[in-house]
Amino acid sequence: MQSYTIGQAARLLGVSPDTARRWADAGRLTTHRDEGGRRLIDGRDLAAFSVDLAKAGATEEGRPYTSARNAFPGIVTAIKLGDVAAQVEIQAGPHRLVSLLTREAVEELGLEVGMEATARVKSTNVHIDRA
């Protein structure tokens, strides 16, 4: 069974190591110590915690109703406007997402660099690489 350090878990959860450490200290995130004294999180425990964390976030007020379950909240880092099309980049934690949409959609949404936005992904073709 793979185990993760606090730092690795934080990166996978999209939070700071301090936040992951606080969750562990509070007992929300189960850890154990290795021979060197480092706190580790069992892979299955981390997976279950990440699902619970996502479910807790999904119940927040103000969330739109959508069938797209893969939501990446982040910040708009770039917008390239063409005559008809536009390219919008969002940095969501360690993930950079690029979306091609119409210029009209960008203008209707009022998107600007520096503002919060959520990229939602719904695809029939998703590739998964093993680390």
mmCIF file of C-alpha atoms in Angstrom:
data_model
loop_
_atom_site.group_PDB
_atom_site.id
_atom_site.type_symbol
_atom_site.label_atom_id
_atom_site.label_comp_id
_atom_site.label_asym_id
_atom_site.label_seq_id
_atom_site.Cartn_x
_atom_site.Cartn_y
_atom_site.Cartn_z
ATOM 1 C CA MET A 1 0.000 0.000 0.000
ATOM 2 C CA GLN A 2 1.394 3.382 -0.963
ATOM 3 C CA SER A 3 1.729 6.027 1.717
ATOM 4 C CA TYR A 4 2.076 9.782 1.283
ATOM 5 C CA THR A 5 3.927 12.441 3.238
ATOM 6 C CA ILE A 6 2.031 15.458 4.527
ATOM 7 C CA GLY A 7 3.517 17.538 1.693
ATOM 8 C CA GLN A 8 2.525 15.038 -0.987
ATOM 9 C CA ALA A 9 -0.979 14.748 0.435
ATOM 10 C CA ALA A 10 -1.319 18.537 0.544
ATOM 11 C CA ARG A 11 -0.310 18.797 -3.119
ATOM 12 C CA LEU A 12 -2.832 16.122 -4.115
ATOM 13 C CA LEU A 13 -5.586 17.811 -2.084
ATOM 14 C CA GLY A 14 -4.750 21.270 -3.437
ATOM 15 C CA VAL A 15 -3.997 22.783 -0.014
ATOM 16 C CA SER A 16 -0.906 23.974 1.815
ATOM 17 C CA PRO A 17 1.179 21.539 3.879
ATOM 18 C CA ASP A 18 0.213 23.587 6.953
ATOM 19 C CA THR A 19 -3.476 22.939 6.262
ATOM 20 C CA ALA A 20 -2.867 19.200 5.825
ATOM 21 C CA ARG A 21 -0.821 19.203 9.057
ATOM 22 C CA ARG A 22 -3.645 20.969 10.923
ATOM 23 C CA TRP A 23 -6.147 18.414 9.606
ATOM 24 C CA ALA A 24 -3.860 15.621 10.813
ATOM 25 C CA ASP A 25 -3.393 17.287 14.220
ATOM 26 C CA ALA A 26 -7.169 17.626 14.557
ATOM 27 C CA GLY A 27 -7.663 13.944 13.708
ATOM 28 C CA ARG A 28 -9.475 14.612 10.423
ATOM 29 C CA LEU A 29 -6.659 13.024 8.408
ATOM 30 C CA THR A 30 -5.310 9.732 9.784
ATOM 31 C CA THR A 31 -1.514 9.459 9.893
ATOM 32 C CA HIS A 32 1.119 7.033 11.085
ATOM 33 C CA ARG A 33 4.878 7.425 11.577
ATOM 34 C CA ASP A 34 7.590 5.693 9.561
ATOM 35 C CA GLU A 35 10.932 4.505 10.955
ATOM 36 C CA GLY A 36 12.375 8.004 10.499
ATOM 37 C CA GLY A 37 9.524 9.629 12.443
ATOM 38 C CA ARG A 38 7.851 11.212 9.378
ATOM 39 C CA ARG A 39 4.075 11.335 9.413
ATOM 40 C CA LEU A 40 2.568 9.367 6.554
ATOM 41 C CA ILE A 41 -0.966 8.967 5.264
ATOM 42 C CA ASP A 42 -2.107 5.603 3.928
ATOM 43 C CA GLY A 43 -3.198 5.849 0.277
ATOM 44 C CA ARG A 44 -6.653 4.435 0.965
ATOM 45 C CA ASP A 45 -7.183 6.868 3.849
ATOM 46 C CA LEU A 46 -6.108 9.790 1.664
ATOM 47 C CA ALA A 47 -8.447 8.688 -1.127
ATOM 48 C CA ALA A 48 -11.399 8.435 1.260
ATOM 49 C CA PHE A 49 -10.567 11.799 2.831
ATOM 50 C CA SER A 50 -10.350 13.486 -0.577
ATOM 51 C CA VAL A 51 -13.795 12.139 -1.513
ATOM 52 C CA ASP A 52 -15.259 13.359 1.790
ATOM 53 C CA LEU A 53 -13.585 16.743 1.322
ATOM 54 C CA ALA A 54 -15.053 17.087 -2.179
ATOM 55 C CA LYS A 55 -18.527 16.120 -0.945
ATOM 56 C CA ALA A 56 -18.330 18.708 1.835
ATOM 57 C CA GLY A 57 -17.387 21.383 -0.691
ATOM 58 C CA ALA A 58 -20.209 20.358 -3.015
ATOM 59 C CA THR A 59 -22.820 21.248 -0.398
ATOM 60 C CA GLU A 60 -21.744 24.879 -0.164
ATOM 61 C CA GLU A 61 -24.433 27.443 -0.939
ATOM 62 C CA GLY A 62 -24.221 29.286 -4.223
ATOM 63 C CA ARG A 63 -22.867 26.398 -6.232
ATOM 64 C CA PRO A 64 -24.494 26.019 -9.639
ATOM 65 C CA TYR A 65 -26.473 22.900 -10.452
ATOM 66 C CA THR A 66 -24.512 20.971 -13.042
ATOM 67 C CA SER A 67 -23.927 17.444 -14.265
ATOM 68 C CA ALA A 68 -20.203 18.143 -14.734
ATOM 69 C CA ARG A 69 -18.654 16.654 -11.609
ATOM 70 C CA ASN A 70 -15.043 17.577 -12.316
ATOM 71 C CA ALA A 71 -14.829 21.143 -11.037
ATOM 72 C CA PHE A 72 -11.529 23.005 -10.771
ATOM 73 C CA PRO A 73 -11.926 26.315 -8.910
ATOM 74 C CA GLY A 74 -9.032 28.628 -9.613
ATOM 75 C CA ILE A 75 -7.923 31.995 -10.918
ATOM 76 C CA VAL A 76 -7.977 33.259 -14.498
ATOM 77 C CA THR A 77 -4.350 33.721 -15.559
ATOM 78 C CA ALA A 78 -4.712 34.591 -19.253
ATOM 79 C CA ILE A 79 -7.325 35.470 -21.839
ATOM 80 C CA LYS A 80 -6.641 35.622 -25.566
ATOM 81 C CA LEU A 81 -9.507 37.139 -27.530
ATOM 82 C CA GLY A 82 -9.964 36.608 -31.250
ATOM 83 C CA ASP A 83 -12.686 37.977 -33.483
ATOM 84 C CA VAL A 84 -14.964 35.006 -32.775
ATOM 85 C CA ALA A 85 -13.113 32.621 -30.449
ATOM 86 C CA ALA A 86 -11.257 33.046 -27.166
ATOM 87 C CA GLN A 87 -8.772 31.076 -25.101
ATOM 88 C CA VAL A 88 -9.018 31.234 -21.315
ATOM 89 C CA GLU A 89 -6.409 29.799 -18.932
ATOM 90 C CA ILE A 90 -7.200 28.971 -15.308
ATOM 91 C CA GLN A 91 -4.684 27.919 -12.664
ATOM 92 C CA ALA A 92 -6.475 25.602 -10.238
ATOM 93 C CA GLY A 93 -3.975 24.553 -7.595
ATOM 94 C CA PRO A 94 -1.274 22.640 -9.451
ATOM 95 C CA HIS A 95 -3.497 22.282 -12.523
ATOM 96 C CA ARG A 96 -3.414 24.605 -15.551
ATOM 97 C CA LEU A 97 -6.600 24.332 -17.578
ATOM 98 C CA VAL A 98 -7.056 25.904 -20.993
ATOM 99 C CA SER A 99 -10.495 26.318 -22.516
ATOM 100 C CA LEU A 100 -11.485 27.405 -26.001
ATOM 101 C CA LEU A 101 -14.832 29.164 -26.101
ATOM 102 C CA THR A 102 -16.540 31.950 -27.964
ATOM 103 C CA ARG A 103 -15.566 35.558 -27.451
ATOM 104 C CA GLU A 104 -19.227 36.233 -26.717
ATOM 105 C CA ALA A 105 -19.166 33.733 -23.814
ATOM 106 C CA VAL A 106 -16.080 35.394 -22.304
ATOM 107 C CA GLU A 107 -17.751 38.808 -22.538
ATOM 108 C CA GLU A 108 -21.072 37.553 -21.125
ATOM 109 C CA LEU A 109 -19.269 35.961 -18.171
ATOM 110 C CA GLY A 110 -17.253 39.140 -17.652
ATOM 111 C CA LEU A 111 -14.043 37.128 -17.385
ATOM 112 C CA GLU A 112 -10.867 39.045 -16.579
ATOM 113 C CA VAL A 113 -7.355 38.030 -15.603
ATOM 114 C CA GLY A 114 -7.096 37.791 -11.819
ATOM 115 C CA MET A 115 -10.696 36.860 -11.101
ATOM 116 C CA GLU A 116 -11.907 33.588 -9.597
ATOM 117 C CA ALA A 117 -13.503 31.113 -11.960
ATOM 118 C CA THR A 118 -14.269 27.411 -12.032
ATOM 119 C CA ALA A 119 -13.353 25.180 -14.943
ATOM 120 C CA ARG A 120 -15.729 22.247 -15.290
ATOM 121 C CA VAL A 121 -14.733 19.213 -17.295
ATOM 122 C CA LYS A 122 -17.084 16.622 -18.710
ATOM 123 C CA SER A 123 -15.525 14.271 -21.176
ATOM 124 C CA THR A 124 -16.014 10.840 -22.644
ATOM 125 C CA ASN A 125 -12.263 10.444 -23.080
ATOM 126 C CA VAL A 126 -10.150 10.878 -19.944
ATOM 127 C CA HIS A 127 -6.593 9.561 -19.707
ATOM 128 C CA ILE A 128 -5.062 8.616 -16.367
ATOM 129 C CA ASP A 129 -1.319 8.277 -15.860
ATOM 130 C CA ARG A 130 0.167 6.445 -12.923
ATOM 131 C CA ALA A 131 2.789 8.410 -11.021
#
